[in-house]
PDB file of C-alpha atoms in Angstrom:
ATOM      1  CA  UNK J 198      32.556   1.063 -36.650  1.00 58.00           C
ATOM      2  CA  UNK J 199      29.978   0.015 -39.188  1.00 58.00           C
ATOM      3  CA  UNK J 200      26.907   1.692 -39.963  1.00 56.00           C
ATOM      4  CA  UNK J 201      24.751  -1.469 -39.384  1.00 57.00           C
ATOM      5  CA  UNK J 202      26.338  -1.852 -35.916  1.00 56.00           C
ATOM      6  CA  UNK J 203      25.599   1.988 -34.810  1.00 53.00           C
ATOM      7  CA  UNK J 204      22.056   1.328 -36.049  1.00 49.00           C
ATOM      8  CA  UNK J 205      20.757  -1.606 -33.412  1.00 48.00           C
ATOM      9  CA  UNK J 206      21.033   0.479 -30.210  1.00 48.00           C
ATOM     10  CA  UNK J 207      18.927   3.015 -32.307  1.00 45.00           C
ATOM     11  CA  UNK J 208      16.552   0.368 -33.240  1.00 44.00           C
ATOM     12  CA  UNK J 209      16.276  -0.972 -29.847  1.00 44.00           C
ATOM     13  CA  UNK J 210      16.352   2.351 -27.988  1.00 45.00           C
ATOM     14  CA  UNK J 211      13.192   3.705 -30.503  1.00 43.00           C
ATOM     15  CA  UNK J 212      11.577   0.423 -29.683  1.00 48.00           C
ATOM     16  CA  UNK J 213      11.608   0.431 -26.243  1.00 49.00           C
ATOM     17  CA  UNK J 214      10.397   4.010 -26.380  1.00 49.00           C
ATOM     18  CA  UNK J 215       7.625   3.272 -28.571  1.00 53.00           C
ATOM     19  CA  UNK J 216       6.566   0.496 -26.369  1.00 56.00           C
ATOM     20  CA  UNK J 217       6.671   2.747 -23.409  1.00 57.00           C
ATOM     21  CA  UNK J 218       4.879   5.777 -24.876  1.00 59.00           C
ATOM     22  CA  UNK J 219       2.153   2.814 -26.109  1.00 55.00           C
ATOM     23  CA  UNK J 220       2.035   1.513 -22.320  1.00 53.00           C
ATOM     24  CA  UNK J 221       1.770   4.925 -21.209  1.00 56.00           C
ATOM     25  CA  UNK J 222      -0.801   5.818 -23.599  1.00 57.00           C
ATOM     26  CA  UNK J 223      -2.847   2.739 -23.047  1.00 49.00           C
ATOM     27  CA  UNK J 224      -2.797   3.320 -19.207  1.00 51.00           C
ATOM     28  CA  UNK J 225      -4.143   7.134 -20.071  1.00 59.00           C
ATOM     29  CA  UNK J 226      -7.281   5.974 -22.455  1.00 61.00           C
ATOM     30  CA  UNK J 227      -8.109   2.724 -20.625  1.00 65.00           C
ATOM     31  CA  UNK J 228      -7.194   3.447 -17.188  1.00 71.00           C
ATOM     32  CA  UNK J 229     -10.454   2.306 -15.576  1.00 73.00           C
ATOM     33  CA  UNK J 230      -9.671  -1.113 -17.441  1.00 75.00           C
ATOM     34  CA  UNK J 231      -5.946  -1.192 -16.173  1.00 74.00           C
ATOM     35  CA  UNK J 232      -7.339  -0.519 -12.711  1.00 81.00           C
ATOM     36  CA  UNK J 233     -10.000  -2.860 -12.763  1.00 85.00           C
ATOM     37  CA  UNK J 234      -7.243  -5.363 -14.180  1.00 84.00           C
ATOM     38  CA  UNK J 235      -4.826  -4.406 -11.317  1.00 82.00           C
ATOM     39  CA  UNK J 236      -7.689  -4.877  -8.798  1.00 87.00           C
ATOM     40  CA  UNK J 237      -8.627  -8.169  -9.866  1.00 89.00           C
ATOM     41  CA  UNK J 238      -5.101  -9.881 -10.421  1.00 87.00           C
ATOM     42  CA  UNK J 239      -3.012  -8.204  -7.770  1.00 89.00           C
ATOM     43  CA  UNK J 240      -5.723  -7.923  -4.618  1.00 92.00           C
ATOM     44  CA  UNK J 241      -9.133  -9.542  -5.377  1.00 95.00           C
ATOM     45  CA  UNK J 242      -7.930 -13.040  -6.538  1.00 94.00           C
ATOM     46  CA  UNK J 243      -5.036 -13.665  -4.367  1.00 93.00           C
ATOM     47  CA  UNK J 244      -6.984 -12.439  -1.588  1.00 95.00           C
ATOM     48  CA  UNK J 245      -9.965 -14.605  -2.348  1.00 94.00           C
ATOM     49  CA  UNK J 246      -7.845 -17.608  -2.307  1.00 96.00           C
ATOM     50  CA  UNK J 247      -6.602 -16.894   1.368  1.00 97.00           C
ATOM     51  CA  UNK J 248      -8.280 -16.980   4.655  1.00 97.00           C
ATOM     52  CA  UNK J 249      -8.472 -14.264   7.087  1.00 98.00           C
ATOM     53  CA  UNK J 250      -6.388 -16.324   9.184  1.00 97.00           C
ATOM     54  CA  UNK J 251      -3.756 -16.496   6.288  1.00 98.00           C
ATOM     55  CA  UNK J 252      -4.034 -12.797   5.636  1.00 98.00           C
ATOM     56  CA  UNK J 253      -3.695 -11.815   9.049  1.00 97.00           C
ATOM     57  CA  UNK J 254      -0.542 -13.747   9.171  1.00 97.00           C
ATOM     58  CA  UNK J 255       0.751 -12.146   6.158  1.00 97.00           C
ATOM     59  CA  UNK J 256      -0.722  -8.867   7.642  1.00 97.00           C
ATOM     60  CA  UNK J 257       1.834  -9.431  10.813  1.00 97.00           C
ATOM     61  CA  UNK J 258       4.780 -10.610   9.072  1.00 97.00           C
ATOM     62  CA  UNK J 259       4.966  -7.675   6.726  1.00 96.00           C
ATOM     63  CA  UNK J 260       4.127  -5.522  10.123  1.00 96.00           C
ATOM     64  CA  UNK J 261       7.615  -7.064  11.532  1.00 96.00           C
ATOM     65  CA  UNK J 262       9.415  -5.921   8.309  1.00 96.00           C
ATOM     66  CA  UNK J 263       7.791  -2.439   8.274  1.00 97.00           C
ATOM     67  CA  UNK J 264       8.698  -1.977  12.030  1.00 96.00           C
ATOM     68  CA  UNK J 265      12.391  -3.018  11.232  1.00 96.00           C
ATOM     69  CA  UNK J 266      12.644  -0.720   7.980  1.00 97.00           C
ATOM     70  CA  UNK J 267      11.210   2.203  10.405  1.00 97.00           C
ATOM     71  CA  UNK J 268      13.460   1.263  13.349  1.00 97.00           C
ATOM     72  CA  UNK J 269      16.474   1.835  10.434  1.00 96.00           C
ATOM     73  CA  UNK J 270      15.091   4.670   9.225  1.00 97.00           C
ATOM     74  CA  UNK J 271      17.192   7.932   9.562  1.00 97.00           C
ATOM     75  CA  UNK J 272      15.419  10.984  11.180  1.00 97.00           C
ATOM     76  CA  UNK J 273      14.698  12.922   8.186  1.00 97.00           C
ATOM     77  CA  UNK J 274      11.639  15.042   7.259  1.00 97.00           C
ATOM     78  CA  UNK J 275      11.235  12.771   4.332  1.00 97.00           C
ATOM     79  CA  UNK J 276      10.972   9.401   6.390  1.00 98.00           C
ATOM     80  CA  UNK J 277       8.635  10.919   8.805  1.00 98.00           C
ATOM     81  CA  UNK J 278       6.418  12.374   6.196  1.00 97.00           C
ATOM     82  CA  UNK J 279       6.505   8.666   4.684  1.00 98.00           C
ATOM     83  CA  UNK J 280       5.915   7.439   7.899  1.00 98.00           C
ATOM     84  CA  UNK J 281       2.823   9.685   8.648  1.00 98.00           C
ATOM     85  CA  UNK J 282       1.744   8.537   5.036  1.00 97.00           C
ATOM     86  CA  UNK J 283       1.770   4.790   5.675  1.00 98.00           C
ATOM     87  CA  UNK J 284      -0.121   5.343   9.488  1.00 98.00           C
ATOM     88  CA  UNK J 285      -2.617   7.603   7.864  1.00 98.00           C
ATOM     89  CA  UNK J 286      -3.496   5.119   4.642  1.00 98.00           C
ATOM     90  CA  UNK J 287      -3.594   2.147   7.506  1.00 98.00           C
ATOM     91  CA  UNK J 288      -5.937   4.186   9.890  1.00 98.00           C
ATOM     92  CA  UNK J 289      -7.950   5.245   6.848  1.00 98.00           C
ATOM     93  CA  UNK J 290      -8.238   1.566   5.847  1.00 98.00           C
ATOM     94  CA  UNK J 291      -9.058   0.281   9.136  1.00 98.00           C
ATOM     95  CA  UNK J 292     -12.175   2.529   8.900  1.00 98.00           C
ATOM     96  CA  UNK J 293     -13.377   0.730   5.758  1.00 98.00           C
ATOM     97  CA  UNK J 294     -12.400  -2.686   7.609  1.00 98.00           C
ATOM     98  CA  UNK J 295     -14.999  -1.567  10.370  1.00 98.00           C
ATOM     99  CA  UNK J 296     -17.618  -0.845   7.515  1.00 98.00           C
ATOM    100  CA  UNK J 297     -17.089  -4.643   6.668  1.00 98.00           C
ATOM    101  CA  UNK J 298     -17.690  -5.711  10.103  1.00 98.00           C
ATOM    102  CA  UNK J 299     -20.664  -3.679  10.358  1.00 97.00           C
ATOM    103  CA  UNK J 300     -19.315  -1.636  13.415  1.00 98.00           C
ATOM    104  CA  UNK J 301     -20.077   1.655  11.540  1.00 97.00           C
ATOM    105  CA  UNK J 302     -21.700   2.940   8.344  1.00 97.00           C
ATOM    106  CA  UNK J 303     -20.007   3.748   5.450  1.00 97.00           C
ATOM    107  CA  UNK J 304     -18.759   7.526   5.173  1.00 95.00           C
ATOM    108  CA  UNK J 305     -16.361   8.535   2.349  1.00 95.00           C
ATOM    109  CA  UNK J 306     -13.567  10.341   3.697  1.00 96.00           C
ATOM    110  CA  UNK J 307      -9.735  11.041   2.787  1.00 96.00           C
ATOM    111  CA  UNK J 308      -6.436   9.420   4.240  1.00 95.00           C
ATOM    112  CA  UNK J 309      -5.267  12.677   5.090  1.00 95.00           C
ATOM    113  CA  UNK J 310      -7.560  12.969   7.850  1.00 96.00           C
ATOM    114  CA  UNK J 311      -6.130   9.958   9.444  1.00 98.00           C
ATOM    115  CA  UNK J 312      -2.624  11.722   9.551  1.00 97.00           C
ATOM    116  CA  UNK J 313      -0.427  12.032  12.736  1.00 98.00           C
ATOM    117  CA  UNK J 314       0.295  15.436  13.703  1.00 96.00           C
ATOM    118  CA  UNK J 315       2.860  17.255  11.630  1.00 94.00           C
ATOM    119  CA  UNK J 316       5.351  17.713  14.424  1.00 96.00           C
ATOM    120  CA  UNK J 317       5.224  14.200  15.634  1.00 98.00           C
ATOM    121  CA  UNK J 318       9.161  12.755  16.131  1.00 98.00           C
ATOM    122  CA  UNK J 319      10.576   9.615  14.313  1.00 97.00           C
ATOM    123  CA  UNK J 320      10.126   7.947  17.713  1.00 97.00           C
ATOM    124  CA  UNK J 321       6.634   8.990  18.345  1.00 98.00           C
ATOM    125  CA  UNK J 322       5.948   7.820  14.569  1.00 98.00           C
ATOM    126  CA  UNK J 323       7.566   4.432  15.020  1.00 98.00           C
ATOM    127  CA  UNK J 324       5.492   3.782  17.997  1.00 98.00           C
ATOM    128  CA  UNK J 325       2.131   4.721  16.416  1.00 98.00           C
ATOM    129  CA  UNK J 326       3.119   2.469  13.119  1.00 98.00           C
ATOM    130  CA  UNK J 327       3.288  -0.455  15.611  1.00 97.00           C
ATOM    131  CA  UNK J 328      -0.043   0.489  17.411  1.00 98.00           C
ATOM    132  CA  UNK J 329      -1.882   0.776  14.306  1.00 98.00           C
ATOM    133  CA  UNK J 330      -0.759  -2.381  12.457  1.00 98.00           C
ATOM    134  CA  UNK J 331      -1.483  -4.206  15.725  1.00 98.00           C
ATOM    135  CA  UNK J 332      -5.097  -2.791  15.437  1.00 98.00           C
ATOM    136  CA  UNK J 333      -5.372  -3.832  11.881  1.00 98.00           C
ATOM    137  CA  UNK J 334      -4.199  -7.084  12.579  1.00 98.00           C
ATOM    138  CA  UNK J 335      -7.128  -7.175  15.555  1.00 98.00           C
ATOM    139  CA  UNK J 336      -9.764  -6.203  12.919  1.00 98.00           C
ATOM    140  CA  UNK J 337      -8.667  -9.263  10.742  1.00 98.00           C
ATOM    141  CA  UNK J 338      -9.023 -11.273  13.852  1.00 98.00           C
ATOM    142  CA  UNK J 339     -12.670  -9.964  14.109  1.00 98.00           C
ATOM    143  CA  UNK J 340     -13.354 -10.653  10.332  1.00 98.00           C
ATOM    144  CA  UNK J 341     -11.931 -14.235  10.871  1.00 98.00           C
ATOM    145  CA  UNK J 342     -14.730 -14.936  13.663  1.00 98.00           C
ATOM    146  CA  UNK J 343     -17.371 -12.837  11.747  1.00 97.00           C
ATOM    147  CA  UNK J 344     -16.706 -12.916   8.143  1.00 97.00           C
ATOM    148  CA  UNK J 345     -18.876 -10.883   5.843  1.00 97.00           C
ATOM    149  CA  UNK J 346     -20.551 -12.145   2.914  1.00 95.00           C
ATOM    150  CA  UNK J 347     -17.929 -12.690   0.386  1.00 92.00           C
ATOM    151  CA  UNK J 348     -19.931 -10.238  -2.162  1.00 94.00           C
ATOM    152  CA  UNK J 349     -19.872  -7.469   0.324  1.00 97.00           C
ATOM    153  CA  UNK J 350     -17.222  -4.294  -0.679  1.00 97.00           C
ATOM    154  CA  UNK J 351     -16.411  -1.092   0.537  1.00 98.00           C
ATOM    155  CA  UNK J 352     -15.325   1.827  -1.569  1.00 96.00           C
ATOM    156  CA  UNK J 353     -11.747   2.478  -1.877  1.00 96.00           C
ATOM    157  CA  UNK J 354     -11.494   6.396  -3.544  1.00 94.00           C
ATOM    158  CA  UNK J 355      -9.098   5.506  -5.757  1.00 92.00           C
ATOM    159  CA  UNK J 356      -9.832   1.690  -6.599  1.00 93.00           C
ATOM    160  CA  UNK J 357     -13.536   1.021  -6.391  1.00 94.00           C
ATOM    161  CA  UNK J 358     -15.007  -1.343  -4.309  1.00 96.00           C
ATOM    162  CA  UNK J 359     -13.096  -3.839  -2.521  1.00 96.00           C
ATOM    163  CA  UNK J 360     -13.891  -6.962  -0.648  1.00 97.00           C
ATOM    164  CA  UNK J 361     -13.005  -6.951   2.951  1.00 98.00           C
ATOM    165  CA  UNK J 362     -10.166  -9.377   2.004  1.00 98.00           C
ATOM    166  CA  UNK J 363      -8.766  -7.268  -0.419  1.00 97.00           C
ATOM    167  CA  UNK J 364      -8.458  -4.251   1.679  1.00 98.00           C
ATOM    168  CA  UNK J 365      -6.417  -6.177   3.973  1.00 97.00           C
ATOM    169  CA  UNK J 366      -4.192  -7.166   1.246  1.00 96.00           C
ATOM    170  CA  UNK J 367      -4.076  -3.896   0.154  1.00 96.00           C
ATOM    171  CA  UNK J 368      -3.119  -2.819   3.468  1.00 97.00           C
ATOM    172  CA  UNK J 369      -0.353  -5.217   3.887  1.00 97.00           C
ATOM    173  CA  UNK J 370       1.049  -4.457   0.209  1.00 96.00           C
ATOM    174  CA  UNK J 371       1.028  -0.589   0.633  1.00 96.00           C
ATOM    175  CA  UNK J 372       2.916  -1.089   3.791  1.00 96.00           C
ATOM    176  CA  UNK J 373       5.377  -3.038   2.514  1.00 96.00           C
ATOM    177  CA  UNK J 374       5.886  -1.164  -0.704  1.00 95.00           C
ATOM    178  CA  UNK J 375       6.127   2.444   0.981  1.00 96.00           C
ATOM    179  CA  UNK J 376       8.191   1.394   3.926  1.00 96.00           C
ATOM    180  CA  UNK J 377      11.053   0.472   1.119  1.00 95.00           C
ATOM    181  CA  UNK J 378      11.219   3.888   0.184  1.00 95.00           C
ATOM    182  CA  UNK J 379      12.461   4.848   3.714  1.00 96.00           C
ATOM    183  CA  UNK J 380      16.052   5.525   3.755  1.00 95.00           C
ATOM    184  CA  UNK J 381      18.485   4.407   6.817  1.00 92.00           C
ATOM    185  CA  UNK J 382      21.669   6.365   8.131  1.00 78.00           C
ATOM    186  CA  UNK J 383      23.805   3.694   6.524  1.00 66.00           C
ATOM    187  CA  UNK J 384      22.828   4.415   2.979  1.00 53.00           C
ATOM    188  CA  UNK J 385      25.822   3.554   0.765  1.00 51.00           C
ATOM    189  CA  UNK J 386      28.551   6.021   0.040  1.00 44.00           C
ATOM    190  CA  UNK J 387      28.338   7.847  -3.213  1.00 44.00           C
ATOM    191  CA  UNK J 388      30.487   6.606  -6.101  1.00 43.00           C
ATOM    192  CA  UNK J 389      33.577   8.371  -5.995  1.00 44.00           C
ATOM    193  CA  UNK J 390      33.029   9.783  -2.470  1.00 44.00           C
TER     194      UNK J 390
END
C-alpha cells in the first residue's frame, strides 16, 4: 500500500477527533450558551408553535409507545431502575405543571423525591407508568382549558425556566428517549453465539 493511501485514514481520524474535542471543549466552556440554544430550539420553539391540544395528543401517542416498550421490557434491575427514573421525572414534571396552572406554589425539589419504591416489581412499575402518564395528559387538558400566560415560566433545575408548553414537550421527549433504552426478553443473539 502506498504511503499516500495510509495517510488518508490517519488525517480523517485526526480531523474527526479534533472536531469532537473542539465540540467537547465548546460544550464545557460555553455550556450555558449550548443549554440555552438547545432549550430554545428543541423545547421552546417547537412547543410554542403547538396548541395544548396538539401537545396533549403527542403526549398520549408517546405514552402508547412508552407503555409498549415497558410491556416488552425484561424483568431486570436495569429496566426497573430505568422505569423508576422515567416515573420520577414525570411525577416531578407534573408538580411543575401544577405550578403553571396555579394549583400550587413553586417549590424547588429534586426528581428523586418522586421515585417509586426500590422494591417495586416490574408489573407495578408498568401500571404506575401508565397511571402517571394519564395524570400528565389530564394536566395538559387542564392547561388547554385554563392556559397560563405564554410568558409564565417554571424553573427546571438543570435547564432553567421553561414555559408550560416546553415542560409538556420535555416530558414527552424524556419518556420517549429514556424508554428506548429498555431491553426486552428478545434481544438479538450475540454475534458468533
